[in-house]
Amino acid sequence: MTKQFNLVRIGTSLFPILLVLGFCCCSQNSMKPQSRLMSLDERSGKISTGMTKAEVKKILEAPDNHDNEIVWMWAELRNDGQTNAWNDMCSEPGLFVLFQNGKVITPLLNNMESNPWESLSGFTGCTKKQAEEILGPRPKIVNP
C-alpha cells in the first residue's frame, strides 16, 4: 500500500511541474515574434547613420520585405517564405529603418509609433508630398 501511495504522491507532485513546463513551452512559442522584435531592438543601438545595407544586415538580419531599396521592415508576424511589400506590412506591429543612396538615414523605428513617410520627411527635410513621390502613396485605410 505504501508503494502505491508513494507513486500517487510522486505523480501529484510532478503534475504542477509538468503543467508549468507545458505552459512555458506554449508561451515561448507564442512569444517568438515579439522576442524577435525585442532582439532586433536590443541590437539597434549598434546601427548608426551612414552605415551600408551590408553592415546593417550583419547586425540585425535581412528585412522581411522584398522591396528593400529605401525601407527595410521587420514584422512581428513574419510569414516565412513569403515575399512581402513593406507598405503592406507597415500597418502591422514591426520595426523599420530607412536608407538613402544605400546608407542608413534613420535609427530603427517602431512602425506603431511612426511610419516611413513621416520618417523620410523628418530625417531628410523633404515634404510629405515628396516622401509620397519617393515611397509611393500611403495605403488607404478603409473602415468597414
mmCIF file of N, CA and C in Angstrom:
data_model
loop_
_atom_site.group_PDB
_atom_site.id
_atom_site.type_symbol
_atom_site.label_atom_id
_atom_site.label_comp_id
_atom_site.label_asym_id
_atom_site.label_seq_id
_atom_site.Cartn_x
_atom_site.Cartn_y
_atom_site.Cartn_z
ATOM 1 N N MET A 1 0.806 -1.192 0.000
ATOM 2 C CA MET A 1 0.000 0.000 0.000
ATOM 3 C C MET A 1 0.856 1.266 0.000
ATOM 4 N N THR A 2 1.992 1.233 0.692
ATOM 5 C CA THR A 2 2.839 2.421 0.742
ATOM 6 C C THR A 2 3.485 2.699 -0.598
ATOM 7 N N LYS A 3 3.807 1.646 -1.380
ATOM 8 C CA LYS A 3 4.391 1.878 -2.707
ATOM 9 C C LYS A 3 3.376 2.569 -3.609
ATOM 10 N N GLN A 4 2.124 2.102 -3.562
ATOM 11 C CA GLN A 4 1.086 2.723 -4.360
ATOM 12 C C GLN A 4 0.876 4.178 -3.925
ATOM 13 N N PHE A 5 0.857 4.413 -2.656
ATOM 14 C CA PHE A 5 0.670 5.757 -2.115
ATOM 15 C C PHE A 5 1.813 6.672 -2.543
ATOM 16 N N ASN A 6 3.048 6.152 -2.510
ATOM 17 C CA ASN A 6 4.207 6.949 -2.915
ATOM 18 C C ASN A 6 4.139 7.305 -4.393
ATOM 19 N N LEU A 7 3.704 6.370 -5.240
ATOM 20 C CA LEU A 7 3.577 6.662 -6.669
ATOM 21 C C LEU A 7 2.536 7.752 -6.914
ATOM 22 N N VAL A 8 1.445 7.690 -6.190
ATOM 23 C CA VAL A 8 0.413 8.718 -6.319
ATOM 24 C C VAL A 8 0.957 10.065 -5.854
ATOM 25 N N ARG A 9 1.684 10.055 -4.748
ATOM 26 C CA ARG A 9 2.274 11.300 -4.245
ATOM 27 C C ARG A 9 3.274 11.880 -5.235
ATOM 28 N N ILE A 10 4.105 11.004 -5.801
ATOM 29 C CA ILE A 10 5.095 11.471 -6.779
ATOM 30 C C ILE A 10 4.380 12.036 -8.001
ATOM 31 N N GLY A 11 3.359 11.305 -8.463
ATOM 32 C CA GLY A 11 2.600 11.759 -9.630
ATOM 33 C C GLY A 11 1.938 13.100 -9.400
ATOM 34 N N THR A 12 1.325 13.266 -8.243
ATOM 35 C CA THR A 12 0.663 14.544 -7.960
ATOM 36 C C THR A 12 1.675 15.654 -7.713
ATOM 37 N N SER A 13 2.876 15.301 -7.268
ATOM 38 C CA SER A 13 3.927 16.307 -7.074
ATOM 39 C C SER A 13 4.478 16.770 -8.413
ATOM 40 N N LEU A 14 4.581 15.850 -9.363
ATOM 41 C CA LEU A 14 5.142 16.195 -10.670
ATOM 42 C C LEU A 14 4.135 16.921 -11.560
ATOM 43 N N PHE A 15 2.852 16.704 -11.348
ATOM 44 C CA PHE A 15 1.837 17.301 -12.208
ATOM 45 C C PHE A 15 1.954 18.824 -12.309
ATOM 46 N N PRO A 16 2.061 19.544 -11.200
ATOM 47 C CA PRO A 16 2.198 21.013 -11.323
ATOM 48 C C PRO A 16 3.459 21.427 -12.079
ATOM 49 N N ILE A 17 4.532 20.676 -11.888
ATOM 50 C CA ILE A 17 5.783 20.994 -12.588
ATOM 51 C C ILE A 17 5.600 20.794 -14.082
ATOM 52 N N LEU A 18 4.990 19.668 -14.467
ATOM 53 C CA LEU A 18 4.750 19.397 -15.886
ATOM 54 C C LEU A 18 3.789 20.420 -16.481
ATOM 55 N N LEU A 19 2.811 20.814 -15.712
ATOM 56 C CA LEU A 19 1.868 21.826 -16.171
ATOM 57 C C LEU A 19 2.575 23.154 -16.444
ATOM 58 N N VAL A 20 3.440 23.563 -15.542
ATOM 59 C CA VAL A 20 4.199 24.808 -15.713
ATOM 60 C C VAL A 20 5.129 24.707 -16.913
ATOM 61 N N LEU A 21 5.814 23.578 -17.070
ATOM 62 C CA LEU A 21 6.706 23.396 -18.216
ATOM 63 C C LEU A 21 5.932 23.461 -19.523
ATOM 64 N N GLY A 22 4.777 22.824 -19.561
ATOM 65 C CA GLY A 22 3.943 22.875 -20.763
ATOM 66 C C GLY A 22 3.502 24.287 -21.076
ATOM 67 N N PHE A 23 3.122 25.033 -20.055
ATOM 68 C CA PHE A 23 2.707 26.419 -20.240
ATOM 69 C C PHE A 23 3.860 27.267 -20.763
ATOM 70 N N CYS A 24 5.046 27.056 -20.191
ATOM 71 C CA CYS A 24 6.221 27.829 -20.618
ATOM 72 C C CYS A 24 6.546 27.551 -22.072
ATOM 73 N N CYS A 25 6.479 26.294 -22.479
ATOM 74 C CA CYS A 25 6.788 25.941 -23.866
ATOM 75 C C CYS A 25 5.785 26.577 -24.813
ATOM 76 N N CYS A 26 4.510 26.505 -24.470
ATOM 77 C CA CYS A 26 3.485 27.105 -25.322
ATOM 78 C C CYS A 26 3.632 28.619 -25.358
ATOM 79 N N SER A 27 3.878 29.218 -24.220
ATOM 80 C CA SER A 27 4.032 30.668 -24.151
ATOM 81 C C SER A 27 5.256 31.120 -24.917
ATOM 82 N N GLN A 28 6.330 30.331 -24.836
ATOM 83 C CA GLN A 28 7.558 30.697 -25.523
ATOM 84 C C GLN A 28 7.328 30.709 -27.028
ATOM 85 N N ASN A 29 6.586 29.730 -27.544
ATOM 86 C CA ASN A 29 6.313 29.697 -28.974
ATOM 87 C C ASN A 29 5.441 30.865 -29.397
ATOM 88 N N SER A 30 4.486 31.239 -28.570
ATOM 89 C CA SER A 30 3.633 32.357 -28.937
ATOM 90 C C SER A 30 4.357 33.691 -28.789
ATOM 91 N N MET A 31 5.451 33.741 -28.069
ATOM 92 C CA MET A 31 6.196 34.976 -27.859
ATOM 93 C C MET A 31 7.323 35.147 -28.872
ATOM 94 N N LYS A 32 7.572 34.148 -29.709
ATOM 95 C CA LYS A 32 8.705 34.231 -30.629
ATOM 96 C C LYS A 32 8.708 35.503 -31.470
ATOM 97 N N PRO A 33 7.578 35.890 -32.118
ATOM 98 C CA PRO A 33 7.630 37.117 -32.909
ATOM 99 C C PRO A 33 8.011 38.330 -32.071
ATOM 100 N N GLN A 34 7.408 38.449 -30.895
ATOM 101 C CA GLN A 34 7.703 39.599 -30.048
ATOM 102 C C GLN A 34 9.157 39.560 -29.591
ATOM 103 N N SER A 35 9.644 38.374 -29.215
ATOM 104 C CA SER A 35 11.028 38.296 -28.760
ATOM 105 C C SER A 35 11.986 38.570 -29.917
ATOM 106 N N ARG A 36 11.577 38.234 -31.138
ATOM 107 C CA ARG A 36 12.396 38.546 -32.312
ATOM 108 C C ARG A 36 12.536 40.061 -32.452
ATOM 109 N N LEU A 37 11.432 40.779 -32.340
ATOM 110 C CA LEU A 37 11.490 42.236 -32.438
ATOM 111 C C LEU A 37 12.267 42.833 -31.278
ATOM 112 N N MET A 38 12.109 42.253 -30.090
ATOM 113 C CA MET A 38 12.866 42.740 -28.937
ATOM 114 C C MET A 38 14.357 42.538 -29.164
ATOM 115 N N SER A 39 14.721 41.405 -29.742
ATOM 116 C CA SER A 39 16.127 41.133 -30.032
ATOM 117 C C SER A 39 16.673 42.125 -31.056
ATOM 118 N N LEU A 40 15.889 42.401 -32.094
ATOM 119 C CA LEU A 40 16.306 43.395 -33.089
ATOM 120 C C LEU A 40 16.444 44.767 -32.441
ATOM 121 N N ASP A 41 15.490 45.116 -31.596
ATOM 122 C CA ASP A 41 15.521 46.415 -30.924
ATOM 123 C C ASP A 41 16.748 46.541 -30.022
ATOM 124 N N GLU A 42 17.098 45.461 -29.332
ATOM 125 C CA GLU A 42 18.284 45.484 -28.464
ATOM 126 C C GLU A 42 19.560 45.698 -29.271
ATOM 127 N N ARG A 43 19.620 45.125 -30.468
ATOM 128 C CA ARG A 43 20.816 45.277 -31.309
ATOM 129 C C ARG A 43 20.822 46.584 -32.084
ATOM 130 N N SER A 44 19.697 47.298 -32.080
ATOM 131 C CA SER A 44 19.582 48.510 -32.889
ATOM 132 C C SER A 44 20.520 49.618 -32.440
ATOM 133 N N GLY A 45 20.991 49.570 -31.203
ATOM 134 C CA GLY A 45 21.932 50.577 -30.718
ATOM 135 C C GLY A 45 23.251 50.569 -31.474
ATOM 136 N N LYS A 46 23.522 49.475 -32.175
ATOM 137 C CA LYS A 46 24.751 49.372 -32.962
ATOM 138 C C LYS A 46 24.594 49.966 -34.360
ATOM 139 N N ILE A 47 23.368 50.342 -34.715
ATOM 140 C CA ILE A 47 23.097 50.924 -36.027
ATOM 141 C C ILE A 47 23.326 52.428 -35.950
ATOM 142 N N SER A 48 24.049 52.959 -36.920
ATOM 143 C CA SER A 48 24.254 54.411 -36.953
ATOM 144 C C SER A 48 24.090 54.918 -38.377
ATOM 145 N N THR A 49 23.777 56.192 -38.490
ATOM 146 C CA THR A 49 23.582 56.779 -39.810
ATOM 147 C C THR A 49 24.856 56.638 -40.628
ATOM 148 N N GLY A 50 24.657 56.434 -41.911
ATOM 149 C CA GLY A 50 25.784 56.283 -42.818
ATOM 150 C C GLY A 50 26.216 54.843 -43.039
ATOM 151 N N MET A 51 25.687 53.913 -42.251
ATOM 152 C CA MET A 51 26.056 52.507 -42.435
ATOM 153 C C MET A 51 25.455 51.975 -43.733
ATOM 154 N N THR A 52 26.124 50.992 -44.314
ATOM 155 C CA THR A 52 25.621 50.370 -45.534
ATOM 156 C C THR A 52 24.603 49.285 -45.190
ATOM 157 N N LYS A 53 23.897 48.835 -46.203
ATOM 158 C CA LYS A 53 22.923 47.759 -46.005
ATOM 159 C C LYS A 53 23.608 46.484 -45.534
ATOM 160 N N ALA A 54 24.776 46.202 -46.070
ATOM 161 C CA ALA A 54 25.516 45.001 -45.660
ATOM 162 C C ALA A 54 25.885 45.067 -44.180
ATOM 163 N N GLU A 55 26.280 46.243 -43.720
ATOM 164 C CA GLU A 55 26.624 46.410 -42.300
ATOM 165 C C GLU A 55 25.395 46.232 -41.408
ATOM 166 N N VAL A 56 24.272 46.775 -41.850
ATOM 167 C CA VAL A 56 23.031 46.641 -41.081
ATOM 168 C C VAL A 56 22.594 45.180 -41.043
ATOM 169 N N LYS A 57 22.719 44.513 -42.171
ATOM 170 C CA LYS A 57 22.321 43.099 -42.246
ATOM 171 C C LYS A 57 23.147 42.232 -41.301
ATOM 172 N N LYS A 58 24.424 42.562 -41.125
ATOM 173 C CA LYS A 58 25.272 41.815 -40.184
ATOM 174 C C LYS A 58 24.804 42.002 -38.745
ATOM 175 N N ILE A 59 24.344 43.196 -38.419
ATOM 176 C CA ILE A 59 23.923 43.495 -37.047
ATOM 177 C C ILE A 59 22.510 42.984 -36.781
ATOM 178 N N LEU A 60 21.613 43.248 -37.676
ATOM 179 C CA LEU A 60 20.223 42.840 -37.480
ATOM 180 C C LEU A 60 20.005 41.518 -38.212
ATOM 181 N N GLU A 61 19.389 41.563 -39.336
ATOM 182 C CA GLU A 61 19.185 40.417 -40.217
ATOM 183 C C GLU A 61 18.557 40.970 -41.479
ATOM 184 N N ALA A 62 18.400 40.130 -42.474
ATOM 185 C CA ALA A 62 17.766 40.587 -43.707
ATOM 186 C C ALA A 62 16.334 41.024 -43.396
ATOM 187 N N PRO A 63 15.853 42.045 -44.077
ATOM 188 C CA PRO A 63 14.487 42.508 -43.809
ATOM 189 C C PRO A 63 13.456 41.499 -44.313
ATOM 190 N N ASP A 64 12.237 41.652 -43.835
ATOM 191 C CA ASP A 64 11.151 40.765 -44.251
ATOM 192 C C ASP A 64 10.545 41.181 -45.586
ATOM 193 N N ASN A 65 10.784 42.406 -45.999
ATOM 194 C CA ASN A 65 10.199 42.880 -47.252
ATOM 195 C C ASN A 65 11.143 42.656 -48.425
ATOM 196 N N HIS A 66 10.540 42.402 -49.595
ATOM 197 C CA HIS A 66 11.333 42.168 -50.799
ATOM 198 C C HIS A 66 11.684 43.469 -51.523
ATOM 199 N N ASP A 67 10.898 44.488 -51.341
ATOM 200 C CA ASP A 67 11.143 45.782 -51.991
ATOM 201 C C ASP A 67 11.929 46.663 -51.024
ATOM 202 N N ASN A 68 13.222 46.396 -50.949
ATOM 203 C CA ASN A 68 14.018 46.968 -49.857
ATOM 204 C C ASN A 68 15.047 48.002 -50.295
ATOM 205 N N GLU A 69 14.744 48.767 -51.324
ATOM 206 C CA GLU A 69 15.687 49.797 -51.755
ATOM 207 C C GLU A 69 15.810 50.916 -50.718
ATOM 208 N N ILE A 70 14.681 51.391 -50.202
ATOM 209 C CA ILE A 70 14.683 52.505 -49.254
ATOM 210 C C ILE A 70 14.266 52.058 -47.854
ATOM 211 N N VAL A 71 13.244 51.225 -47.778
ATOM 212 C CA VAL A 71 12.678 50.804 -46.493
ATOM 213 C C VAL A 71 13.019 49.347 -46.220
ATOM 214 N N TRP A 72 13.612 49.101 -45.061
ATOM 215 C CA TRP A 72 13.788 47.730 -44.557
ATOM 216 C C TRP A 72 12.826 47.580 -43.400
ATOM 217 N N MET A 73 11.985 46.532 -43.459
ATOM 218 C CA MET A 73 10.978 46.343 -42.425
ATOM 219 C C MET A 73 10.993 44.912 -41.904
ATOM 220 N N TRP A 74 10.812 44.816 -40.589
ATOM 221 C CA TRP A 74 10.710 43.525 -39.909
ATOM 222 C C TRP A 74 9.357 43.496 -39.224
ATOM 223 N N ALA A 75 8.536 42.509 -39.558
ATOM 224 C CA ALA A 75 7.191 42.411 -38.995
ATOM 225 C C ALA A 75 7.171 41.485 -37.789
ATOM 226 N N GLU A 76 6.252 41.761 -36.885
ATOM 227 C CA GLU A 76 6.099 40.902 -35.714
ATOM 228 C C GLU A 76 5.672 39.503 -36.143
ATOM 229 N N LEU A 77 4.708 39.426 -37.030
ATOM 230 C CA LEU A 77 4.240 38.134 -37.517
ATOM 231 C C LEU A 77 4.758 37.927 -38.928
ATOM 232 N N ARG A 78 5.930 37.381 -39.007
ATOM 233 C CA ARG A 78 6.589 37.173 -40.296
ATOM 234 C C ARG A 78 6.045 35.903 -40.934
ATOM 235 N N ASN A 79 5.791 35.959 -42.223
ATOM 236 C CA ASN A 79 5.392 34.782 -42.981
ATOM 237 C C ASN A 79 6.617 34.263 -43.708
ATOM 238 N N ASP A 80 7.278 33.270 -43.114
ATOM 239 C CA ASP A 80 8.485 32.724 -43.725
ATOM 240 C C ASP A 80 8.186 32.211 -45.127
ATOM 241 N N GLY A 81 9.076 32.513 -46.024
ATOM 242 C CA GLY A 81 8.937 32.037 -47.387
ATOM 243 C C GLY A 81 8.092 32.933 -48.266
ATOM 244 N N GLN A 82 7.388 33.867 -47.691
ATOM 245 C CA GLN A 82 6.583 34.783 -48.487
ATOM 246 C C GLN A 82 7.325 36.099 -48.640
ATOM 247 N N THR A 83 7.253 36.641 -49.832
ATOM 248 C CA THR A 83 7.841 37.960 -50.026
ATOM 249 C C THR A 83 6.755 38.990 -49.756
ATOM 250 N N ASN A 84 7.091 39.949 -48.972
ATOM 251 C CA ASN A 84 6.137 40.975 -48.574
ATOM 252 C C ASN A 84 6.599 42.337 -49.052
ATOM 253 N N ALA A 85 5.646 43.150 -49.440
ATOM 254 C CA ALA A 85 5.939 44.547 -49.741
ATOM 255 C C ALA A 85 5.868 45.313 -48.423
ATOM 256 N N TRP A 86 6.812 46.223 -48.203
ATOM 257 C CA TRP A 86 6.852 46.923 -46.920
ATOM 258 C C TRP A 86 5.577 47.710 -46.667
ATOM 259 N N ASN A 87 4.987 48.299 -47.722
ATOM 260 C CA ASN A 87 3.786 49.107 -47.482
ATOM 261 C C ASN A 87 2.572 48.247 -47.133
ATOM 262 N N ASP A 88 2.643 46.933 -47.384
ATOM 263 C CA ASP A 88 1.600 46.022 -46.912
ATOM 264 C C ASP A 88 1.821 45.655 -45.448
ATOM 265 N N MET A 89 3.048 45.812 -44.975
ATOM 266 C CA MET A 89 3.406 45.426 -43.610
ATOM 267 C C MET A 89 3.361 46.599 -42.635
ATOM 268 N N CYS A 90 3.323 47.825 -43.131
ATOM 269 C CA CYS A 90 3.529 48.982 -42.252
ATOM 270 C C CYS A 90 2.389 49.253 -41.285
ATOM 271 N N SER A 91 1.247 48.632 -41.474
ATOM 272 C CA SER A 91 0.163 48.824 -40.507
ATOM 273 C C SER A 91 0.183 47.760 -39.412
ATOM 274 N N GLU A 92 1.106 46.815 -39.503
ATOM 275 C CA GLU A 92 1.248 45.752 -38.509
ATOM 276 C C GLU A 92 2.371 46.112 -37.538
ATOM 277 N N PRO A 93 2.365 45.535 -36.340
ATOM 278 C CA PRO A 93 3.482 45.772 -35.418
ATOM 279 C C PRO A 93 4.804 45.323 -36.041
ATOM 280 N N GLY A 94 5.793 46.180 -35.959
ATOM 281 C CA GLY A 94 7.094 45.861 -36.523
ATOM 282 C C GLY A 94 8.068 47.012 -36.373
ATOM 283 N N LEU A 95 9.207 46.851 -37.022
ATOM 284 C CA LEU A 95 10.284 47.838 -36.960
ATOM 285 C C LEU A 95 10.746 48.144 -38.376
ATOM 286 N N PHE A 96 11.293 49.334 -38.577
ATOM 287 C CA PHE A 96 11.831 49.667 -39.895
ATOM 288 C C PHE A 96 12.999 50.635 -39.765
ATOM 289 N N VAL A 97 13.795 50.668 -40.823
ATOM 290 C CA VAL A 97 14.904 51.611 -40.944
ATOM 291 C C VAL A 97 14.882 52.109 -42.390
ATOM 292 N N LEU A 98 15.297 53.347 -42.607
ATOM 293 C CA LEU A 98 15.294 53.935 -43.951
ATOM 294 C C LEU A 98 16.715 54.147 -44.455
ATOM 295 N N PHE A 99 16.855 53.998 -45.769
ATOM 296 C CA PHE A 99 18.134 54.208 -46.442
ATOM 297 C C PHE A 99 17.964 55.277 -47.509
ATOM 298 N N GLN A 100 19.036 56.012 -47.741
ATOM 299 C CA GLN A 100 19.097 56.954 -48.856
ATOM 300 C C GLN A 100 20.448 56.744 -49.513
ATOM 301 N N ASN A 101 20.433 56.493 -50.807
ATOM 302 C CA ASN A 101 21.662 56.187 -51.548
ATOM 303 C C ASN A 101 22.425 55.026 -50.904
ATOM 304 N N GLY A 102 21.683 54.032 -50.410
ATOM 305 C CA GLY A 102 22.298 52.837 -49.833
ATOM 306 C C GLY A 102 22.865 53.002 -48.438
ATOM 307 N N LYS A 103 22.632 54.150 -47.803
ATOM 308 C CA LYS A 103 23.158 54.420 -46.455
ATOM 309 C C LYS A 103 22.002 54.672 -45.480
ATOM 310 N N VAL A 104 22.177 54.234 -44.243
ATOM 311 C CA VAL A 104 21.164 54.419 -43.203
ATOM 312 C C VAL A 104 20.965 55.905 -42.924
ATOM 313 N N ILE A 105 19.687 56.315 -42.850
ATOM 314 C CA ILE A 105 19.399 57.712 -42.500
ATOM 315 C C ILE A 105 18.533 57.828 -41.240
ATOM 316 N N THR A 106 18.050 56.695 -40.719
ATOM 317 C CA THR A 106 17.226 56.726 -39.503
ATOM 318 C C THR A 106 17.702 55.661 -38.527
ATOM 319 N N PRO A 107 17.373 55.825 -37.264
ATOM 320 C CA PRO A 107 17.567 54.704 -36.341
ATOM 321 C C PRO A 107 16.488 53.657 -36.634
ATOM 322 N N LEU A 108 16.540 52.538 -35.968
ATOM 323 C CA LEU A 108 15.486 51.533 -36.082
ATOM 324 C C LEU A 108 14.238 52.102 -35.412
ATOM 325 N N LEU A 109 13.152 52.178 -36.163
ATOM 326 C CA LEU A 109 11.928 52.819 -35.682
ATOM 327 C C LEU A 109 10.790 51.812 -35.563
ATOM 328 N N ASN A 110 9.881 52.075 -34.647
ATOM 329 C CA ASN A 110 8.715 51.227 -34.430
ATOM 330 C C ASN A 110 7.589 51.749 -35.315
ATOM 331 N N ASN A 111 7.042 50.906 -36.185
ATOM 332 C CA ASN A 111 6.023 51.418 -37.095
ATOM 333 C C ASN A 111 4.641 51.552 -36.460
ATOM 334 N N MET A 112 4.534 51.326 -35.163
ATOM 335 C CA MET A 112 3.303 51.666 -34.451
ATOM 336 C C MET A 112 3.412 53.084 -33.880
ATOM 337 N N GLU A 113 4.626 53.639 -33.903
ATOM 338 C CA GLU A 113 4.859 54.992 -33.395
ATOM 339 C C GLU A 113 5.162 55.980 -34.509
ATOM 340 N N SER A 114 5.585 55.478 -35.648
ATOM 341 C CA SER A 114 5.967 56.324 -36.772
ATOM 342 C C SER A 114 5.640 55.563 -38.051
ATOM 343 N N ASN A 115 5.864 56.191 -39.170
ATOM 344 C CA ASN A 115 5.707 55.481 -40.441
ATOM 345 C C ASN A 115 6.794 55.957 -41.394
ATOM 346 N N PRO A 116 7.063 55.202 -42.438
ATOM 347 C CA PRO A 116 8.151 55.562 -43.348
ATOM 348 C C PRO A 116 7.998 56.930 -44.005
ATOM 349 N N TRP A 117 6.778 57.353 -44.317
ATOM 350 C CA TRP A 117 6.581 58.642 -44.980
ATOM 351 C C TRP A 117 6.955 59.802 -44.058
ATOM 352 N N GLU A 118 6.441 59.766 -42.832
ATOM 353 C CA GLU A 118 6.774 60.823 -41.866
ATOM 354 C C GLU A 118 8.258 60.806 -41.526
ATOM 355 N N SER A 119 8.808 59.613 -41.395
ATOM 356 C CA SER A 119 10.227 59.496 -41.039
ATOM 357 C C SER A 119 11.120 60.003 -42.158
ATOM 358 N N LEU A 120 10.798 59.660 -43.403
ATOM 359 C CA LEU A 120 11.591 60.149 -44.531
ATOM 360 C C LEU A 120 11.530 61.667 -44.579
ATOM 361 N N SER A 121 10.345 62.209 -44.393
ATOM 362 C CA SER A 121 10.177 63.661 -44.384
ATOM 363 C C SER A 121 10.968 64.298 -43.241
ATOM 364 N N GLY A 122 10.877 63.718 -42.069
ATOM 365 C CA GLY A 122 11.553 64.277 -40.900
ATOM 366 C C GLY A 122 13.067 64.178 -40.951
ATOM 367 N N PHE A 123 13.587 63.066 -41.462
ATOM 368 C CA PHE A 123 15.037 62.868 -41.457
ATOM 369 C C PHE A 123 15.743 63.461 -42.672
ATOM 370 N N THR A 124 15.012 63.715 -43.765
ATOM 371 C CA THR A 124 15.662 64.284 -44.948
ATOM 372 C C THR A 124 15.261 65.730 -45.202
ATOM 373 N N GLY A 125 14.182 66.168 -44.560
ATOM 374 C CA GLY A 125 13.711 67.531 -44.782
ATOM 375 C C GLY A 125 12.806 67.665 -45.993
ATOM 376 N N CYS A 126 12.476 66.560 -46.643
ATOM 377 C CA CYS A 126 11.571 66.649 -47.789
ATOM 378 C C CYS A 126 10.140 66.851 -47.287
ATOM 379 N N THR A 127 9.285 67.296 -48.169
ATOM 380 C CA THR A 127 7.882 67.478 -47.791
ATOM 381 C C THR A 127 7.188 66.119 -47.760
ATOM 382 N N LYS A 128 6.004 66.096 -47.177
ATOM 383 C CA LYS A 128 5.232 64.844 -47.145
ATOM 384 C C LYS A 128 4.852 64.412 -48.556
ATOM 385 N N LYS A 129 4.577 65.387 -49.423
ATOM 386 C CA LYS A 129 4.249 65.073 -50.817
ATOM 387 C C LYS A 129 5.462 64.448 -51.511
ATOM 388 N N GLN A 130 6.652 65.009 -51.269
ATOM 389 C CA GLN A 130 7.870 64.431 -51.845
ATOM 390 C C GLN A 130 8.118 63.024 -51.301
ATOM 391 N N ALA A 131 7.838 62.822 -50.021
ATOM 392 C CA ALA A 131 8.002 61.488 -49.430
ATOM 393 C C ALA A 131 7.086 60.486 -50.121
ATOM 394 N N GLU A 132 5.859 60.903 -50.430
ATOM 395 C CA GLU A 132 4.937 60.019 -51.146
ATOM 396 C C GLU A 132 5.395 59.775 -52.574
ATOM 397 N N GLU A 133 6.034 60.757 -53.192
ATOM 398 C CA GLU A 133 6.568 60.558 -54.542
ATOM 399 C C GLU A 133 7.722 59.562 -54.518
ATOM 400 N N ILE A 134 8.530 59.605 -53.474
ATOM 401 C CA ILE A 134 9.680 58.705 -53.354
ATOM 402 C C ILE A 134 9.239 57.297 -52.961
ATOM 403 N N LEU A 135 8.374 57.198 -51.960
ATOM 404 C CA LEU A 135 7.981 55.896 -51.407
ATOM 405 C C LEU A 135 6.715 55.320 -52.022
ATOM 406 N N GLY A 136 5.982 56.148 -52.719
ATOM 407 C CA GLY A 136 4.679 55.717 -53.210
ATOM 408 C C GLY A 136 3.607 56.193 -52.251
ATOM 409 N N PRO A 137 2.362 56.150 -52.704
ATOM 410 C CA PRO A 137 1.283 56.655 -51.850
ATOM 411 C C PRO A 137 1.070 55.783 -50.615
ATOM 412 N N ARG A 138 0.588 56.433 -49.575
ATOM 413 C CA ARG A 138 0.246 55.693 -48.352
ATOM 414 C C ARG A 138 -0.946 54.791 -48.646
ATOM 415 N N PRO A 139 -0.976 53.619 -48.021
ATOM 416 C CA PRO A 139 -2.161 52.762 -48.195
ATOM 417 C C PRO A 139 -3.401 53.453 -47.630
ATOM 418 N N LYS A 140 -4.486 53.315 -48.329
ATOM 419 C CA LYS A 140 -5.747 53.904 -47.870
ATOM 420 C C LYS A 140 -6.360 52.973 -46.834
ATOM 421 N N ILE A 141 -6.748 53.528 -45.710
ATOM 422 C CA ILE A 141 -7.394 52.745 -44.659
ATOM 423 C C ILE A 141 -8.896 52.872 -44.853
ATOM 424 N N VAL A 142 -9.526 51.738 -45.083
ATOM 425 C CA VAL A 142 -10.962 51.716 -45.317
ATOM 426 C C VAL A 142 -11.637 51.155 -44.079
ATOM 427 N N ASN A 143 -12.567 51.915 -43.521
ATOM 428 C CA ASN A 143 -13.321 51.440 -42.354
ATOM 429 C C ASN A 143 -14.493 50.599 -42.838
ATOM 430 N N PRO A 144 -14.670 49.404 -42.248
ATOM 431 C CA PRO A 144 -15.779 48.534 -42.695
ATOM 432 C C PRO A 144 -17.136 49.077 -42.312
#
